[in-house]
XYZ file of C-alpha atoms in Angstrom:
262
model
C -86.816 -111.893 -111.749
C -86.855 -114.557 -114.515
C -84.285 -113.318 -117.093
C -84.754 -116.322 -119.347
C -85.863 -113.956 -122.117
C -82.284 -112.947 -123.013
C -80.877 -115.688 -125.287
C -78.667 -113.181 -127.090
C -81.348 -112.195 -129.607
C -84.311 -110.010 -128.730
C -87.221 -108.306 -130.368
C -87.365 -104.917 -128.647
C -90.223 -102.467 -128.616
C -88.968 -98.854 -128.171
C -86.227 -99.546 -125.681
C -83.610 -96.946 -124.797
C -80.823 -99.498 -124.975
C -77.324 -100.186 -126.158
C -75.863 -103.576 -126.872
C -72.302 -104.688 -127.500
C -70.749 -108.048 -128.302
C -67.232 -109.185 -127.475
C -65.250 -112.234 -128.622
C -63.666 -114.596 -126.052
C -60.006 -115.724 -126.099
C -59.323 -118.287 -128.792
C -58.317 -120.996 -126.293
C -61.791 -121.059 -124.762
C -63.755 -120.777 -128.052
C -64.592 -124.511 -127.780
C -66.859 -123.585 -124.876
C -67.790 -119.906 -125.363
C -69.504 -118.315 -128.341
C -69.469 -114.618 -127.293
C -69.842 -112.143 -124.467
C -72.429 -109.412 -124.560
C -73.377 -106.257 -122.701
C -76.924 -104.832 -122.751
C -77.910 -101.563 -121.041
C -81.459 -100.332 -120.912
C -81.781 -96.928 -119.307
C -85.409 -96.381 -120.211
C -88.662 -97.528 -118.700
C -89.833 -101.141 -118.411
C -90.790 -102.512 -121.767
C -92.182 -105.761 -123.261
C -89.970 -107.873 -125.474
C -90.213 -111.077 -127.448
C -87.454 -113.657 -127.013
C -86.223 -115.740 -129.956
C -84.489 -119.126 -129.670
C -80.718 -119.024 -129.746
C -78.338 -121.899 -130.021
C -76.550 -121.264 -126.737
C -77.212 -121.007 -122.987
C -76.115 -118.007 -120.881
C -74.606 -116.959 -117.614
C -75.899 -113.454 -116.876
C -74.828 -110.826 -114.362
C -77.573 -108.182 -113.931
C -78.205 -105.014 -111.965
C -81.645 -103.503 -112.132
C -83.080 -100.040 -111.370
C -83.357 -100.898 -107.681
C -79.618 -101.627 -107.637
C -80.253 -105.326 -107.036
C -77.386 -107.464 -108.317
C -78.189 -111.041 -109.411
C -76.553 -113.894 -111.242
C -78.620 -116.159 -113.484
C -78.083 -119.276 -115.545
C -80.339 -119.186 -118.566
C -81.215 -122.509 -120.251
C -81.371 -123.268 -123.945
C -84.311 -121.492 -125.605
C -86.334 -123.545 -128.077
C -89.521 -121.417 -128.566
C -90.204 -117.700 -129.085
C -92.070 -116.003 -126.219
C -94.003 -112.714 -126.351
C -94.508 -109.971 -123.831
C -91.613 -110.503 -121.499
C -90.874 -107.549 -119.324
C -87.410 -105.978 -119.446
C -86.760 -103.400 -116.670
C -84.222 -100.629 -116.766
C -81.082 -102.653 -116.222
C -77.475 -103.436 -116.984
C -76.617 -107.008 -117.977
C -73.433 -108.812 -118.899
C -73.723 -112.251 -120.386
C -71.632 -115.191 -121.447
C -73.079 -117.258 -124.310
C -71.895 -120.822 -123.818
C -71.823 -123.598 -126.425
C -73.656 -126.630 -125.254
C -70.537 -128.674 -124.500
C -69.784 -126.237 -121.687
C -72.716 -127.568 -119.619
C -70.769 -130.829 -119.010
C -67.195 -129.621 -119.016
C -67.418 -126.154 -117.469
C -70.517 -126.487 -115.201
C -70.309 -130.278 -114.701
C -74.051 -130.813 -114.982
C -76.956 -131.151 -117.441
C -79.037 -128.022 -118.254
C -82.107 -130.046 -119.279
C -84.078 -128.795 -116.258
C -83.807 -125.105 -117.290
C -84.783 -125.398 -120.956
C -86.819 -122.300 -121.787
C -86.326 -121.081 -118.221
C -83.590 -120.057 -115.773
C -82.250 -120.442 -112.278
C -80.771 -117.907 -109.893
C -77.238 -118.701 -108.868
C -75.917 -118.174 -105.344
C -74.310 -114.887 -104.297
C -70.632 -114.852 -105.094
C -70.816 -117.502 -107.794
C -67.421 -117.629 -109.572
C -66.448 -114.739 -107.391
C -68.728 -112.244 -109.190
C -70.157 -109.155 -107.514
C -71.794 -105.935 -108.675
C -68.492 -104.079 -108.897
C -67.595 -106.339 -111.843
C -70.173 -104.472 -113.996
C -68.183 -101.245 -113.603
C -65.264 -102.336 -115.760
C -66.182 -104.688 -118.597
C -62.637 -105.086 -119.807
C -61.553 -106.401 -116.424
C -64.650 -108.501 -116.137
C -63.932 -110.217 -119.446
C -60.406 -110.985 -118.338
C -61.768 -112.371 -115.120
C -64.241 -114.591 -116.992
C -61.602 -115.745 -119.477
C -59.354 -116.821 -116.591
C -62.166 -118.519 -114.671
C -63.218 -120.607 -117.694
C -59.683 -121.575 -118.416
C -59.286 -122.789 -114.811
C -62.510 -124.783 -115.137
C -61.592 -126.757 -118.304
C -60.862 -130.389 -117.301
C -57.771 -132.245 -118.419
C -59.755 -134.998 -120.205
C -62.595 -134.370 -122.706
C -64.424 -137.046 -124.617
C -63.033 -136.629 -128.127
C -66.289 -137.834 -129.689
C -68.207 -135.028 -128.017
C -65.573 -132.474 -128.840
C -65.623 -133.532 -132.479
C -69.420 -133.633 -132.557
C -69.803 -130.004 -131.392
C -66.976 -128.810 -133.679
C -68.848 -130.240 -136.658
C -72.197 -128.854 -135.459
C -70.941 -125.275 -135.170
C -68.825 -125.460 -138.305
C -71.798 -126.699 -140.323
C -74.130 -124.179 -138.604
C -76.656 -126.984 -138.193
C -76.896 -127.652 -141.967
C -75.998 -131.346 -141.597
C -77.947 -134.551 -141.101
C -77.899 -136.642 -137.895
C -76.468 -139.512 -139.950
C -73.559 -137.418 -141.191
C -72.859 -136.145 -137.662
C -72.789 -139.678 -136.288
C -70.424 -140.865 -139.075
C -68.033 -137.953 -138.738
C -67.902 -137.986 -134.954
C -67.625 -141.805 -134.750
C -70.550 -141.864 -132.305
C -73.913 -143.595 -133.070
C -76.941 -141.421 -133.675
C -78.776 -143.320 -130.913
C -76.083 -142.497 -128.376
C -75.929 -138.893 -129.480
C -79.688 -138.420 -129.083
C -79.599 -140.076 -125.696
C -76.899 -137.705 -124.649
C -78.755 -134.591 -126.034
C -82.043 -135.550 -124.371
C -80.349 -136.196 -121.030
C -78.054 -133.168 -121.071
C -80.224 -130.569 -122.860
C -83.799 -132.024 -123.109
C -83.723 -131.648 -126.887
C -83.109 -133.986 -129.815
C -80.044 -133.491 -131.997
C -82.259 -132.780 -135.071
C -84.201 -130.088 -133.164
C -80.978 -128.484 -132.039
C -79.639 -128.485 -135.625
C -82.851 -126.649 -136.672
C -82.263 -123.937 -134.087
C -78.600 -123.603 -135.018
C -79.467 -123.409 -138.713
C -82.191 -120.807 -137.968
C -79.700 -118.690 -136.077
C -77.166 -118.818 -138.894
C -79.787 -117.627 -141.406
C -79.747 -114.205 -139.804
C -76.495 -113.386 -141.489
C -78.224 -113.860 -144.843
C -81.375 -112.005 -143.742
C -79.290 -109.021 -142.650
C -78.136 -108.720 -146.246
C -81.709 -108.880 -147.510
C -81.402 -112.424 -148.804
C -84.842 -113.952 -148.314
C -84.016 -117.364 -149.788
C -82.563 -120.358 -147.917
C -78.788 -120.915 -147.932
C -78.420 -123.382 -145.057
C -79.637 -126.653 -146.599
C -83.397 -125.934 -146.290
C -85.277 -128.069 -148.777
C -87.025 -125.144 -150.419
C -88.326 -121.569 -149.879
C -91.538 -122.722 -148.223
C -89.583 -124.831 -145.724
C -87.293 -121.958 -144.942
C -90.295 -119.607 -144.266
C -92.037 -122.161 -142.089
C -88.908 -122.713 -139.945
C -88.291 -118.949 -139.526
C -91.942 -118.335 -138.536
C -91.939 -121.316 -136.197
C -88.886 -120.080 -134.251
C -89.413 -116.339 -134.428
C -93.107 -115.719 -134.914
C -92.497 -113.506 -137.929
C -91.645 -113.924 -141.642
C -88.083 -113.725 -143.056
C -89.134 -110.507 -144.796
C -90.187 -108.905 -141.542
C -86.942 -109.887 -139.822
C -84.873 -108.589 -142.745
C -86.510 -105.165 -142.641
C -85.642 -104.771 -138.956
C -88.020 -101.856 -138.556
C -87.139 -99.509 -135.712
C -84.039 -101.590 -134.910
C -86.211 -104.223 -133.371
C -83.530 -106.917 -133.406
C -80.435 -106.225 -131.303
C -78.295 -108.715 -133.225
C -79.039 -106.750 -136.424
C -78.340 -103.356 -134.893
C -74.991 -103.825 -133.143
C -71.488 -104.599 -134.160
C -69.130 -106.932 -132.309
C -65.990 -105.685 -130.587
C -62.831 -107.638 -130.682
């Protein structure tokens, strides 16, 4: 069951679903973007996945009561006609730095894909999905325990700047501000994530544009060169125009239709 379609943002076609987002503790925000819960109690439906700037750890239980744990890689392309069964899923959206300092390994091999994790990974089982509040506390504690004592300050600074700028920054500026050469940064990104820094900035900037599109702002605000460039980037990464995303007909986009919980 390849759940690589869930990179936090979906295009849904007539699903009987609910989706909720939760914020992690402040002291792990360097590594975690958000937690989310999706429940689809309807029939199997086709969806279209859209690139997100994070990778996910997902706990899922489908209509056959099969419990699975998946690690979903960084999505870089939109994909049509992915099947979503009736299911309940809890996910942790990790910032890229977590691949090295929480999981201790690159995620380059699962870009646009996923891998099933062993039973009992991080002590998770299907009972965890019964109480989301307790599950979030469990996840918070597990991540805190996993944070190493020493973190490369160049990498920490690099990702802080990336997320603060929402990708609207040049590779040259990132290198200067993080005191790390652009060549070394790209080598790190290609090895760890199988993506260039510039391409990742484009995805991060695309993601941040949704806040503007939600408000009906169809013009670029994240350092796009012009309107045509903005439209091209949105279509490239979503398959639809900014106007179509902004309309959000039939609540097609989960991220447009739900509100976060603290």
